[in-house]
Amino acid sequence: MRVFCPECGAKSCIQKSNRISSKYTDLYCSCSEPECGHSFVMNLTYSHTLSPSAKTTSQLAFNMVQALPPEQRKELQHQLSML
Ligand SMILES: [Zn+2]
């Protein structure tokens, strides 16, 4: 990931990252331009989903099946066995 100094526009290095939550990280950066020497914090945040996680989808399906009454669960098992 490329970070640029907001003061002089030079490439900057990420020195340290501090993960605040699963969707938010603070990036501690320093400018690579010796005459600038700016050190600063950038924020990395989750924006939105383009394609849903397969893990989330299968977990969702599993939770829904668990919520079914036993007879409907059996019926679903029967239907799935025919796939
Ligand atoms: Zn700079």
XYZ file of N, CA, C and O and ligand atoms in Angstrom:
333
model
N 0.840 -1.196 0.000
C 0.000 0.000 0.000
C 0.873 1.242 0.000
O 1.838 1.321 0.760
N 0.594 2.176 -0.885
C 1.402 3.386 -1.034
C 0.780 4.539 -0.240
O -0.401 4.820 -0.371
N 1.606 5.160 0.593
C 1.144 6.325 1.360
C 2.020 7.509 0.980
O 3.247 7.382 0.869
N 1.396 8.647 0.755
C 2.139 9.858 0.403
C 1.988 10.894 1.511
O 0.927 11.017 2.123
N 3.047 11.642 1.715
C 3.053 12.688 2.728
C 2.049 13.777 2.349
O 2.098 14.310 1.240
N 1.122 14.110 3.256
C 0.139 15.147 2.930
C 0.750 16.555 2.874
O 0.122 17.474 2.358
N 1.971 16.715 3.373
C 2.620 18.029 3.372
C 3.421 18.274 2.096
O 3.312 19.319 1.469
N 4.259 17.271 1.711
C 5.147 17.498 0.561
C 4.877 16.563 -0.611
O 5.439 16.741 -1.686
N 4.039 15.524 -0.422
C 3.680 14.624 -1.516
C 4.665 13.494 -1.762
O 4.455 12.686 -2.667
N 5.745 13.415 -0.974
C 6.727 12.348 -1.160
C 6.186 11.024 -0.614
O 5.264 11.006 0.207
N 6.787 9.900 -1.110
C 6.413 8.582 -0.590
C 6.707 8.531 0.904
O 7.713 9.077 1.363
N 5.836 7.865 1.619
C 6.023 7.742 3.057
C 5.974 6.278 3.458
O 5.407 5.457 2.742
N 6.582 5.962 4.574
C 6.619 4.578 5.056
C 5.651 4.409 6.221
O 5.551 5.275 7.082
N 4.955 3.255 6.215
C 4.102 2.910 7.365
C 5.011 2.264 8.404
O 5.575 1.198 8.180
N 5.179 2.919 9.526
C 6.084 2.431 10.573
C 5.387 1.444 11.497
O 6.005 0.501 11.987
N 4.121 1.682 11.710
C 3.404 0.880 12.697
C 1.922 0.962 12.369
O 1.455 1.966 11.834
N 1.173 -0.119 12.639
C -0.279 -0.047 12.488
C -0.934 -0.435 13.805
O -0.458 -1.329 14.499
N -1.971 0.264 14.136
C -2.688 0.013 15.379
C -4.130 -0.322 15.035
O -4.910 0.551 14.658
N -4.449 -1.638 15.119
C -5.784 -2.100 14.737
C -6.765 -1.789 15.862
O -6.718 -2.393 16.933
N -7.642 -0.822 15.621
C -8.604 -0.394 16.632
C -9.803 -1.342 16.648
O -10.308 -1.702 17.694
N -10.265 -1.753 15.461
C -11.375 -2.716 15.360
C -11.191 -3.491 14.068
O -10.228 -3.255 13.336
N -12.132 -4.401 13.753
C -12.006 -5.200 12.529
C -12.142 -4.335 11.278
O -11.758 -4.752 10.194
N -12.661 -3.128 11.436
C -12.881 -2.269 10.269
C -12.187 -0.918 10.360
O -12.478 -0.013 9.582
N -11.281 -0.780 11.323
C -10.602 0.506 11.483
C -9.181 0.306 11.998
O -8.985 -0.367 13.014
N -8.194 0.867 11.299
C -6.793 0.783 11.704
C -6.128 2.153 11.576
O -6.348 2.853 10.594
N -5.345 2.517 12.586
C -4.514 3.715 12.502
C -3.160 3.323 11.927
O -2.554 2.350 12.380
N -2.688 4.057 10.912
C -1.385 3.782 10.312
C -0.430 4.922 10.690
O -0.679 6.083 10.351
N 0.647 4.569 11.378
C 1.647 5.564 11.767
C 2.689 5.647 10.658
O 3.355 4.657 10.348
N 2.785 6.813 10.030
C 3.608 6.964 8.834
C 4.696 8.020 9.047
O 4.533 8.930 9.867
N 5.772 7.874 8.255
C 6.790 8.927 8.263
C 7.233 9.198 6.831
O 7.398 8.282 6.021
N 7.402 10.460 6.525
C 7.799 10.889 5.188
C 9.238 10.468 4.910
O 10.098 10.560 5.780
N 9.463 9.957 3.674
C 10.806 9.483 3.328
C 11.716 10.620 2.862
O 12.916 10.429 2.672
N 11.154 11.810 2.687
C 11.945 12.964 2.254
C 12.667 13.553 3.481
O 12.020 14.090 4.379
N 14.013 13.434 3.519
C 14.749 13.865 4.719
C 14.522 15.334 5.082
O 14.491 15.677 6.269
N 14.347 16.174 4.067
C 14.169 17.599 4.359
C 12.782 17.901 4.923
O 12.545 18.988 5.441
N 11.862 16.948 4.789
C 10.500 17.135 5.321
C 10.410 16.554 6.735
O 10.209 17.268 7.699
N 10.590 15.234 6.826
C 10.598 14.575 8.141
C 9.253 14.530 8.847
O 9.173 14.257 10.041
N 8.187 14.771 8.079
C 6.841 14.752 8.668
C 6.469 13.345 9.127
O 6.614 12.388 8.376
N 6.007 13.214 10.350
C 5.416 11.936 10.779
C 3.956 12.203 11.095
O 3.608 13.253 11.643
N 3.121 11.263 10.731
C 1.663 11.496 10.800
C 0.892 10.184 10.907
O 1.462 9.100 10.765
N -0.397 10.287 11.168
C -1.268 9.115 11.283
C -2.339 9.171 10.201
O -3.004 10.190 10.029
N -2.455 8.076 9.432
C -3.521 7.940 8.445
C -4.515 6.926 8.994
O -4.148 6.070 9.790
N -5.772 7.007 8.547
C -6.788 6.045 8.969
C -7.117 5.110 7.822
O -7.334 5.557 6.705
N -7.167 3.825 8.133
C -7.588 2.820 7.164
C -8.948 2.303 7.637
O -9.054 1.736 8.719
N -9.978 2.555 6.828
C -11.313 2.111 7.243
C -11.964 1.239 6.178
O -11.744 1.415 4.982
N -12.764 0.292 6.647
C -13.569 -0.553 5.764
C -14.625 0.333 5.103
O -15.186 1.223 5.760
N -14.879 0.123 3.818
C -15.901 0.911 3.140
C -17.167 0.088 2.886
O -18.172 0.249 3.561
N -17.127 -0.827 1.922
C -18.320 -1.622 1.631
C -17.960 -2.914 0.912
O -16.855 -3.057 0.389
N -18.905 -3.832 0.876
C -18.702 -5.150 0.272
C -18.978 -5.110 -1.232
O -19.950 -4.491 -1.659
N -18.103 -5.764 -2.021
C -18.355 -5.903 -3.461
C -18.935 -7.288 -3.760
O -19.814 -7.440 -4.599
N -18.416 -8.302 -3.070
C -18.899 -9.663 -3.211
C -18.912 -10.270 -1.814
O -17.906 -10.193 -1.112
N -20.023 -10.831 -1.367
C -20.105 -11.286 0.026
C -19.142 -12.427 0.331
O -18.808 -13.213 -0.556
N -18.711 -12.469 1.573
C -17.810 -13.524 2.029
C -18.514 -14.872 1.980
O -19.651 -14.998 2.439
N -17.841 -15.896 1.435
C -18.412 -17.244 1.397
C -18.625 -17.753 2.813
O -19.567 -18.486 3.089
N -17.760 -17.340 3.717
C -17.889 -17.769 5.116
C -19.158 -17.219 5.734
O -19.881 -17.913 6.427
N -19.445 -15.950 5.472
C -20.638 -15.321 6.025
C -21.893 -15.979 5.462
O -22.836 -16.260 6.185
N -21.879 -16.258 4.138
C -23.044 -16.840 3.479
C -23.343 -18.230 4.026
O -24.492 -18.541 4.350
N -22.293 -19.073 4.185
C -22.542 -20.435 4.669
C -22.961 -20.419 6.134
O -23.797 -21.214 6.552
N -22.413 -19.473 6.910
C -22.800 -19.355 8.321
C -24.265 -18.931 8.425
O -25.012 -19.438 9.258
N -24.668 -18.035 7.530
C -26.051 -17.554 7.501
C -26.999 -18.719 7.195
O -28.023 -18.909 7.870
N -26.640 -19.525 6.185
C -27.453 -20.669 5.800
C -27.544 -21.663 6.959
O -28.629 -22.181 7.271
N -26.407 -21.905 7.629
C -26.365 -22.831 8.761
C -27.295 -22.364 9.881
O -28.072 -23.145 10.437
N -27.226 -21.058 10.187
C -28.072 -20.497 11.247
C -29.555 -20.631 10.908
O -30.379 -20.907 11.778
N -29.891 -20.446 9.618
C -31.286 -20.552 9.192
C -31.779 -21.995 9.322
O -32.897 -22.234 9.777
N -30.923 -22.955 8.954
C -31.303 -24.370 9.049
C -31.519 -24.749 10.516
O -32.467 -25.462 10.857
N -30.672 -24.218 11.384
C -30.795 -24.515 12.816
C -32.108 -23.991 13.394
O -32.628 -24.549 14.355
N -32.619 -22.918 12.780
C -33.850 -22.308 13.279
C -35.094 -23.062 12.815
O -36.187 -22.814 13.314
N -34.935 -23.998 11.869
C -36.082 -24.747 11.338
C -36.564 -25.793 12.352
O -35.761 -26.364 13.089
N -37.891 -26.065 12.358
C -38.390 -27.169 13.184
C -37.838 -28.490 12.638
O -37.525 -28.573 11.434
N -37.720 -29.541 13.487
C -37.088 -30.808 13.090
C -37.643 -31.409 11.802
O -36.875 -31.907 10.980
N -38.988 -31.365 11.615
C -39.572 -31.995 10.404
C -39.102 -31.268 9.142
O -38.765 -31.903 8.141
N -39.106 -29.938 9.211
C -38.668 -29.165 8.034
C -37.175 -29.363 7.777
O -36.733 -29.376 6.638
N -36.413 -29.536 8.860
C -34.969 -29.769 8.709
C -34.733 -31.105 7.977
O -33.901 -31.223 7.106
N -35.545 -32.129 8.377
C -35.451 -33.449 7.726
C -35.810 -33.347 6.253
O -35.152 -33.939 5.402
N -36.870 -32.582 5.971
C -37.321 -32.397 4.596
C -36.224 -31.724 3.773
O -35.949 -32.118 2.641
N -35.575 -30.729 4.391
C -34.482 -30.021 3.707
C -33.303 -30.957 3.442
O -32.733 -30.967 2.353
N -32.992 -31.802 4.446
C -31.920 -32.796 4.285
C -32.219 -33.705 3.097
O -31.342 -34.009 2.303
N -33.501 -34.131 3.013
C -33.930 -34.996 1.919
C -33.753 -34.298 0.572
O -33.209 -34.876 -0.364
N -34.185 -33.019 0.528
C -34.061 -32.245 -0.716
C -32.595 -32.061 -1.126
O -32.262 -32.178 -2.296
N -31.741 -31.776 -0.111
C -30.316 -31.551 -0.412
C -29.644 -32.829 -0.895
O -28.735 -32.774 -1.716
N -30.103 -33.968 -0.391
C -29.492 -35.242 -0.794
C -29.762 -35.554 -2.258
O -29.072 -36.361 -2.867
N -30.789 -34.905 -2.814
C -31.117 -35.147 -4.231
C -30.312 -34.234 -5.179
O -30.375 -34.393 -6.377
N -29.562 -33.291 -4.604
C -28.781 -32.386 -5.459
C -27.556 -33.088 -6.054
O -26.950 -33.918 -5.447
Zn 6.886 15.102 3.528
